[in-house]
Amino acid sequence: GAGVSQSPSNKVTEKGKDVELRCDPISGHTALYWYRQSLGQGLEFLIYFQGNSAPDKSGLPSDRFSAERTGGSVSTLTIQRTQQEDSAVYLCASTKTLQASGRNEQFFGPGTRLTVL
Amino acid sequence: AQSVSQHNHHVILSEAASLELGCNYSYGGTVNLFWYVQYPGQHLQLLLKYFSGDPLVKGIKGFEAEFIKSKFSFNLRKPSVQWSDTAEYFCAVNARYSGGGADGLTFGKGTHLIIQP
């Protein structure tokens, strides 16, 4: 079946511009995560959506970052007034469980490579 | 907050050599441990995981990992590597779950493994 998809695959933008990154989770998956992978760094957890519950935004690095999930499916990560340090690969993952347990396998998308000039 | 250390950032081995990639985490409570792999041009995928029980867990493609609680370690091993094992390997920990927390993972910075034919 179809996996997690993300678009665009690459995005080049100028400093100060806003960008939107899209994630389509696996159909039926209730939980969705965003991560950021910077050069030389591991994957950094950003935000987590579980069903209709309020998202866990504890990983967002600044108030320029926001995300929403419409209809419990597609998610959009928005970065306002982009900075060069925002350049990274942004990964989305989803799981099918209804309850957070810390044990759920996450299925990852291919990522969006963001370059801020 | 928990952290994950992968001490080997780049490893180069010849085919048939034995492999051990180190992973240490810093969290004193119950943890769920994962190894993910990213083959060139592919998505991150789960290699193996440990939640409880037998501390020696087996994953796909002949990989295994041993959880040593006293050392806060979860090293990945394979007795005989193949050229197709060339990939980036990430150790990850989830220690957020406490009856309501998120499933967000804390990743190490990754180990780039190159297998020479």
Coordinates of C-alpha atoms in Angstrom, one line a residue:
Chain A
G1 CA 0.0 0.0 0.0
A2 CA 0.9 3.7 -0.2
G3 CA 3.4 5.0 2.4
V4 CA 3.8 8.4 3.9
S5 CA 4.2 11.0 1.2
Q6 CA 5.6 14.5 1.5
S7 CA 5.6 17.5 -0.8
P8 CA 7.5 19.2 -2.2
S9 CA 10.6 16.9 -2.2
N10 CA 12.8 20.0 -2.4
K11 CA 12.2 23.6 -1.6
V12 CA 14.5 26.5 -2.1
T13 CA 13.4 29.8 -0.6
E14 CA 14.9 33.2 0.3
K15 CA 15.5 34.3 3.8
G16 CA 12.4 35.9 5.3
K17 CA 9.9 34.1 3.1
D18 CA 7.2 31.8 4.5
V19 CA 7.1 28.1 3.5
E20 CA 4.6 25.3 3.8
L21 CA 5.5 21.7 3.8
R22 CA 2.9 19.0 3.3
C23 CA 2.5 15.5 4.7
D24 CA 0.1 12.8 3.7
P25 CA 0.2 10.0 6.3
I26 CA -0.7 6.4 5.6
S27 CA -4.4 6.0 5.3
G28 CA -6.0 5.0 8.7
H29 CA -3.0 6.2 10.7
T30 CA -4.2 8.3 13.6
A31 CA -0.9 9.7 14.8
L32 CA 1.4 12.0 12.9
Y33 CA 4.8 13.4 13.7
W34 CA 7.2 16.0 12.3
Y35 CA 10.9 15.8 12.7
R36 CA 13.8 17.9 11.4
Q37 CA 17.2 16.5 10.3
S38 CA 19.9 19.1 10.1
L39 CA 23.4 18.5 8.6
G40 CA 25.5 16.7 11.2
Q41 CA 22.6 16.4 13.6
G42 CA 20.2 13.6 14.4
L43 CA 16.5 13.8 13.8
E44 CA 14.9 16.4 16.1
F45 CA 11.3 15.9 17.2
L46 CA 9.1 18.9 16.4
I47 CA 5.4 18.2 16.9
Y48 CA 3.0 15.3 17.3
F49 CA -0.7 14.9 16.5
Q50 CA -2.8 12.1 17.9
G51 CA -6.4 11.9 16.7
N52 CA -8.5 14.9 17.7
S53 CA -6.3 15.7 20.7
A54 CA -4.4 18.9 21.1
P55 CA -1.0 18.5 19.4
D56 CA 2.2 18.2 21.4
K57 CA 4.2 21.2 20.3
S58 CA 7.0 20.8 22.7
G59 CA 9.6 20.3 20.1
L60 CA 9.0 23.3 17.9
P61 CA 12.2 25.5 18.0
S62 CA 10.5 28.9 17.8
D63 CA 7.1 30.6 17.3
R64 CA 7.9 30.9 13.6
F65 CA 7.1 27.2 13.4
S66 CA 3.5 26.0 13.4
A67 CA 1.6 22.9 12.1
E68 CA -1.9 21.9 11.6
R69 CA -3.7 18.7 10.7
T70 CA -6.9 19.0 8.9
G71 CA -9.6 16.3 9.1
G72 CA -7.3 14.0 11.0
S73 CA -5.3 13.3 7.9
V74 CA -3.1 15.7 5.9
S75 CA -0.7 17.9 7.9
T76 CA 1.0 21.1 7.0
L77 CA 4.1 22.4 8.6
T78 CA 4.5 26.2 8.2
I79 CA 7.7 28.1 8.8
Q80 CA 7.3 31.9 8.8
R81 CA 10.1 34.3 8.1
T82 CA 12.6 31.6 7.3
Q83 CA 16.1 31.8 8.4
Q84 CA 19.2 30.1 7.1
E85 CA 19.4 27.9 10.1
D86 CA 16.0 26.5 9.1
S87 CA 17.7 24.7 6.2
A88 CA 17.2 21.0 6.9
V89 CA 15.3 17.9 5.8
Y90 CA 11.9 17.8 7.3
L91 CA 10.5 14.4 7.9
C92 CA 7.0 13.3 8.6
A93 CA 6.0 10.0 10.2
S94 CA 2.7 8.3 11.1
T95 CA 1.5 5.4 13.2
K96 CA -1.8 3.6 13.3
T97 CA -2.3 3.2 16.9
L98 CA -5.1 5.0 18.8
Q99 CA -3.1 5.5 21.9
A100 CA 0.4 6.7 22.6
S101 CA 2.5 4.1 24.3
G102 CA 6.0 4.9 23.4
R103 CA 6.2 1.7 21.5
N104 CA 4.6 2.4 18.2
E105 CA 6.6 1.9 15.0
Q106 CA 6.7 5.1 13.1
F107 CA 6.5 5.0 9.3
F108 CA 8.5 7.7 7.7
G109 CA 8.1 9.7 4.5
P110 CA 10.9 10.7 2.1
G111 CA 11.2 14.1 3.6
T112 CA 11.3 17.7 2.2
R113 CA 14.7 19.2 1.8
L114 CA 14.4 22.9 2.6
T115 CA 17.2 25.3 1.6
V116 CA 17.0 28.9 2.8
L117 CA 19.3 31.2 0.9
Chain B
A1 CA 15.3 15.4 28.8
Q2 CA 16.7 12.3 27.4
S3 CA 19.6 12.2 24.9
V4 CA 21.1 9.6 22.7
S5 CA 24.7 9.2 21.8
Q6 CA 26.1 7.3 18.8
H7 CA 29.8 7.4 19.2
N8 CA 30.7 6.1 15.7
H9 CA 29.8 8.7 13.1
H10 CA 31.5 7.0 10.2
V11 CA 32.3 3.3 10.0
I12 CA 34.0 1.6 7.0
L13 CA 34.1 -2.2 7.0
S14 CA 34.9 -4.9 4.5
E15 CA 32.3 -7.5 3.5
A16 CA 32.0 -10.4 6.0
A17 CA 33.4 -8.3 8.8
S18 CA 31.5 -8.2 12.1
L19 CA 29.7 -5.0 13.0
E20 CA 28.9 -3.3 16.3
L21 CA 27.5 0.2 16.5
G22 CA 27.3 1.8 19.8
C23 CA 24.3 3.6 21.3
N24 CA 24.0 5.1 24.7
Y25 CA 21.1 7.0 26.2
S26 CA 20.7 9.2 29.2
Y27 CA 17.4 8.5 31.0
G28 CA 17.0 6.7 34.3
G29 CA 13.4 5.5 33.8
T30 CA 11.7 3.0 31.6
V31 CA 12.7 3.4 28.0
N32 CA 11.6 2.0 24.6
L33 CA 14.5 1.6 22.3
F34 CA 14.7 1.5 18.5
W35 CA 17.2 1.2 15.6
Y36 CA 16.2 2.8 12.3
V37 CA 18.0 2.4 9.1
Q38 CA 18.1 4.7 6.0
Y39 CA 19.4 3.0 2.8
P40 CA 20.7 5.4 0.1
G41 CA 17.7 7.1 -1.6
Q42 CA 15.2 5.4 0.7
H43 CA 13.0 6.3 3.6
L44 CA 13.9 5.6 7.2
Q45 CA 12.6 2.2 8.2
L46 CA 12.6 0.3 11.5
L47 CA 15.3 -2.3 12.0
L48 CA 14.4 -3.5 15.4
K49 CA 13.0 -2.4 18.7
Y50 CA 13.1 -3.3 22.4
F51 CA 10.4 -2.7 24.9
S52 CA 10.8 -5.3 27.6
G53 CA 11.7 -9.0 28.2
D54 CA 14.7 -10.6 26.6
P55 CA 17.3 -7.9 26.3
L56 CA 18.7 -9.5 23.1
V57 CA 16.4 -8.6 20.3
K58 CA 16.6 -9.6 16.7
G59 CA 15.5 -7.5 13.7
I60 CA 15.4 -7.7 10.0
K61 CA 18.4 -8.6 7.7
G62 CA 20.3 -10.5 10.4
F63 CA 20.7 -7.5 12.8
E64 CA 20.4 -7.8 16.5
A65 CA 20.8 -5.5 19.5
E66 CA 21.4 -6.0 23.2
F67 CA 19.9 -3.8 25.9
I68 CA 22.2 -3.4 28.9
K69 CA 20.3 -1.4 31.4
S70 CA 23.3 -0.9 33.7
K71 CA 25.3 0.6 30.9
F72 CA 22.4 2.6 29.4
S73 CA 23.3 1.0 26.1
F74 CA 21.6 -0.5 23.1
N75 CA 24.3 -1.6 20.7
L76 CA 23.5 -2.9 17.3
R77 CA 25.4 -5.9 15.9
K78 CA 25.6 -8.1 12.9
P79 CA 28.1 -11.0 12.7
S80 CA 28.8 -10.7 9.0
V81 CA 28.0 -7.6 7.0
Q82 CA 27.2 -7.3 3.3
W83 CA 27.7 -4.6 0.8
S84 CA 23.9 -4.0 0.9
D85 CA 24.2 -2.9 4.5
T86 CA 25.7 0.4 3.5
A87 CA 23.3 2.9 5.0
E88 CA 22.8 5.4 7.8
Y89 CA 21.8 3.9 11.1
F90 CA 20.0 5.8 13.8
C91 CA 19.4 4.8 17.4
A92 CA 16.3 6.2 19.0
V93 CA 14.7 6.3 22.4
N94 CA 11.2 7.1 23.6
A95 CA 11.0 8.0 27.3
R96 CA 8.1 10.4 27.1
Y97 CA 5.3 7.9 27.8
S98 CA 4.0 8.3 31.3
G99 CA 0.3 7.5 30.7
G100 CA -0.4 10.3 28.3
G101 CA 2.8 11.6 26.7
A102 CA 3.7 11.7 23.1
D103 CA 5.4 9.0 21.0
G104 CA 8.0 11.4 19.8
L105 CA 11.4 9.8 19.5
T106 CA 14.8 11.2 20.5
F107 CA 17.3 10.2 17.9
G108 CA 21.1 9.9 17.9
K109 CA 23.1 11.7 15.2
G110 CA 23.4 8.6 13.2
T111 CA 26.2 6.4 12.0
H112 CA 27.2 6.3 8.3
L113 CA 28.2 2.7 7.5
I114 CA 30.1 1.9 4.4
I115 CA 30.7 -1.7 3.4
Q116 CA 33.5 -2.2 0.9
P117 CA 33.1 -5.2 -1.5

